[in-house]
């Protein structure tokens, strides 16, 4: 996977991504991450890339020329026209399913806007996907790009080691992860659940499944609609509902 980030703040994305697991994968050559400074494509002697909006209003708008030229130079270098993901609160809300789809691409371009956004003509010309990380407004697209790159990268084969891969399932079946515990067995009067100390793998598996169901039911009941549930799971959830309604005191 090769990431190409079009940005006005190359250091911000490179510093953020060249650490921890993603940094390790980049060092191993499983991923490549390059930041392309849009300012390098300014034709202005002061390297300006923005101007006041036509029609008036607050703030500045990024001009179409440097944005399109930075992408075209990349395409010429690569010999192909990769997908361009524009980070915007007006986009489709990013989720695990979108990450899985994007992880199949060989090259991805992340376009990060600033100020009041980017001239619409540049977006019309080069953007293939409009993506948001949630219903709130940030100062720029760099953090959303980093969030998505982190999420996509852990799905790229070889990025996670075996132990880390085992943890990948948390959203696959639309259920939240069960709680985890480690030493010490007693902490400030709180005990690790007995079943986890039992060494009985079948019981542990069943307990974890129930904890996942319970958590999802309590915290994100909207996810249950899309979850793949067994007859046993449905019985467990029905019992939770009945208990809530006071049928099983
Ligand atoms: N740019 C500013 N806010 C954003 C958000 N919530 N998601 C993606 N890009 C953004």
mmCIF file with all atom_site columns, N, CA and C and ligand atoms in Angstrom, residues 87-89 131-141 144 148, ligand 1:
data_model
loop_
_atom_site.group_PDB
_atom_site.id
_atom_site.type_symbol
_atom_site.label_atom_id
_atom_site.label_alt_id
_atom_site.label_comp_id
_atom_site.label_asym_id
_atom_site.label_entity_id
_atom_site.label_seq_id
_atom_site.pdbx_PDB_ins_code
_atom_site.Cartn_x
_atom_site.Cartn_y
_atom_site.Cartn_z
_atom_site.occupancy
_atom_site.B_iso_or_equiv
_atom_site.pdbx_formal_charge
_atom_site.auth_seq_id
_atom_site.auth_comp_id
_atom_site.auth_asym_id
_atom_site.auth_atom_id
_atom_site.pdbx_PDB_model_num
ATOM   1  N N  . UNK A 1 87  ? -10.855 14.752 2.489  1.00 0.00 ? 87  UNK A N  1
ATOM   2  C CA . UNK A 1 87  ? -11.287 14.761 3.888  1.00 0.00 ? 87  UNK A CA 1
ATOM   3  C C  . UNK A 1 87  ? -12.230 15.946 4.111  1.00 0.00 ? 87  UNK A C  1
ATOM   4  N N  . UNK A 1 88  ? -13.486 15.668 4.394  1.00 0.00 ? 88  UNK A N  1
ATOM   5  C CA . UNK A 1 88  ? -14.451 16.748 4.580  1.00 0.00 ? 88  UNK A CA 1
ATOM   6  C C  . UNK A 1 88  ? -15.610 16.296 5.468  1.00 0.00 ? 88  UNK A C  1
ATOM   7  N N  . UNK A 1 89  ? -16.085 17.184 6.356  1.00 0.00 ? 89  UNK A N  1
ATOM   8  C CA . UNK A 1 89  ? -17.254 16.793 7.156  1.00 0.00 ? 89  UNK A CA 1
ATOM   9  C C  . UNK A 1 89  ? -18.503 16.587 6.291  1.00 0.00 ? 89  UNK A C  1
ATOM   10 N N  . UNK A 1 131 ? -14.921 11.865 2.174  1.00 0.00 ? 131 UNK A N  1
ATOM   11 C CA . UNK A 1 131 ? -15.010 11.096 3.419  1.00 0.00 ? 131 UNK A CA 1
ATOM   12 C C  . UNK A 1 131 ? -14.872 11.986 4.653  1.00 0.00 ? 131 UNK A C  1
ATOM   13 N N  . UNK A 1 132 ? -15.666 11.658 5.664  1.00 0.00 ? 132 UNK A N  1
ATOM   14 C CA . UNK A 1 132 ? -15.656 12.378 6.938  1.00 0.00 ? 132 UNK A CA 1
ATOM   15 C C  . UNK A 1 132 ? -15.283 11.401 8.044  1.00 0.00 ? 132 UNK A C  1
ATOM   16 N N  . UNK A 1 133 ? -14.742 11.911 9.158  1.00 0.00 ? 133 UNK A N  1
ATOM   17 C CA . UNK A 1 133 ? -14.543 10.997 10.297 1.00 0.00 ? 133 UNK A CA 1
ATOM   18 C C  . UNK A 1 133 ? -15.590 11.225 11.381 1.00 0.00 ? 133 UNK A C  1
ATOM   19 N N  . UNK A 1 134 ? -16.574 12.044 11.119 1.00 0.00 ? 134 UNK A N  1
ATOM   20 C CA . UNK A 1 134 ? -17.641 12.216 12.114 1.00 0.00 ? 134 UNK A CA 1
ATOM   21 C C  . UNK A 1 134 ? -18.255 13.590 12.010 1.00 0.00 ? 134 UNK A C  1
ATOM   22 N N  . UNK A 1 135 ? -19.365 13.752 12.693 1.00 0.00 ? 135 UNK A N  1
ATOM   23 C CA . UNK A 1 135 ? -20.131 15.000 12.575 1.00 0.00 ? 135 UNK A CA 1
ATOM   24 C C  . UNK A 1 135 ? -19.617 16.077 13.515 1.00 0.00 ? 135 UNK A C  1
ATOM   25 N N  . UNK A 1 136 ? -18.429 16.545 13.213 1.00 0.00 ? 136 UNK A N  1
ATOM   26 C CA . UNK A 1 136 ? -17.817 17.666 13.924 1.00 0.00 ? 136 UNK A CA 1
ATOM   27 C C  . UNK A 1 136 ? -16.805 18.279 12.966 1.00 0.00 ? 136 UNK A C  1
ATOM   28 N N  . UNK A 1 137 ? -16.418 19.515 13.242 1.00 0.00 ? 137 UNK A N  1
ATOM   29 C CA . UNK A 1 137 ? -15.557 20.212 12.278 1.00 0.00 ? 137 UNK A CA 1
ATOM   30 C C  . UNK A 1 137 ? -14.158 20.406 12.851 1.00 0.00 ? 137 UNK A C  1
ATOM   31 N N  . UNK A 1 138 ? -13.159 19.979 12.096 1.00 0.00 ? 138 UNK A N  1
ATOM   32 C CA . UNK A 1 138 ? -11.750 20.129 12.487 1.00 0.00 ? 138 UNK A CA 1
ATOM   33 C C  . UNK A 1 138 ? -11.138 21.272 11.681 1.00 0.00 ? 138 UNK A C  1
ATOM   34 N N  . UNK A 1 139 ? -9.898  21.622 12.030 1.00 0.00 ? 139 UNK A N  1
ATOM   35 C CA . UNK A 1 139 ? -9.275  22.752 11.335 1.00 0.00 ? 139 UNK A CA 1
ATOM   36 C C  . UNK A 1 139 ? -8.687  22.351 9.985  1.00 0.00 ? 139 UNK A C  1
ATOM   37 N N  . UNK A 1 140 ? -8.534  21.053 9.755  1.00 0.00 ? 140 UNK A N  1
ATOM   38 C CA . UNK A 1 140 ? -7.967  20.620 8.486  1.00 0.00 ? 140 UNK A CA 1
ATOM   39 C C  . UNK A 1 140 ? -8.143  19.125 8.305  1.00 0.00 ? 140 UNK A C  1
ATOM   40 N N  . UNK A 1 141 ? -7.735  18.643 7.142  1.00 0.00 ? 141 UNK A N  1
ATOM   41 C CA . UNK A 1 141 ? -7.938  17.235 6.819  1.00 0.00 ? 141 UNK A CA 1
ATOM   42 C C  . UNK A 1 141 ? -6.815  16.305 7.268  1.00 0.00 ? 141 UNK A C  1
ATOM   43 N N  . UNK A 1 144 ? -7.983  13.683 10.083 1.00 0.00 ? 144 UNK A N  1
ATOM   44 C CA . UNK A 1 144 ? -8.814  12.635 9.472  1.00 0.00 ? 144 UNK A CA 1
ATOM   45 C C  . UNK A 1 144 ? -8.010  11.689 8.571  1.00 0.00 ? 144 UNK A C  1
ATOM   46 N N  . UNK A 1 148 ? -7.694  7.618  9.129  1.00 0.00 ? 148 UNK A N  1
ATOM   47 C CA . UNK A 1 148 ? -8.050  6.615  8.105  1.00 0.00 ? 148 UNK A CA 1
ATOM   48 C C  . UNK A 1 148 ? -6.841  5.752  7.740  1.00 0.00 ? 148 UNK A C  1
HETATM 49 N N1 . LIG B 2 .   ? -12.184 18.280 7.852  1.00 0.00 ? 1   LIG B N1 1
HETATM 50 C C1 . LIG B 2 .   ? -12.694 19.031 8.837  1.00 0.00 ? 1   LIG B C1 1
HETATM 51 N N2 . LIG B 2 .   ? -13.503 18.317 9.630  1.00 0.00 ? 1   LIG B N2 1
HETATM 52 C C2 . LIG B 2 .   ? -13.505 17.040 9.133  1.00 0.00 ? 1   LIG B C2 1
HETATM 53 C C3 . LIG B 2 .   ? -14.141 15.839 9.512  1.00 0.00 ? 1   LIG B C3 1
HETATM 54 N N3 . LIG B 2 .   ? -14.962 15.757 10.550 1.00 0.00 ? 1   LIG B N3 1
HETATM 55 N N4 . LIG B 2 .   ? -13.904 14.744 8.771  1.00 0.00 ? 1   LIG B N4 1
HETATM 56 C C4 . LIG B 2 .   ? -13.091 14.812 7.693  1.00 0.00 ? 1   LIG B C4 1
HETATM 57 N N5 . LIG B 2 .   ? -12.477 15.915 7.297  1.00 0.00 ? 1   LIG B N5 1
HETATM 58 C C5 . LIG B 2 .   ? -12.665 17.040 8.003  1.00 0.00 ? 1   LIG B C5 1
#
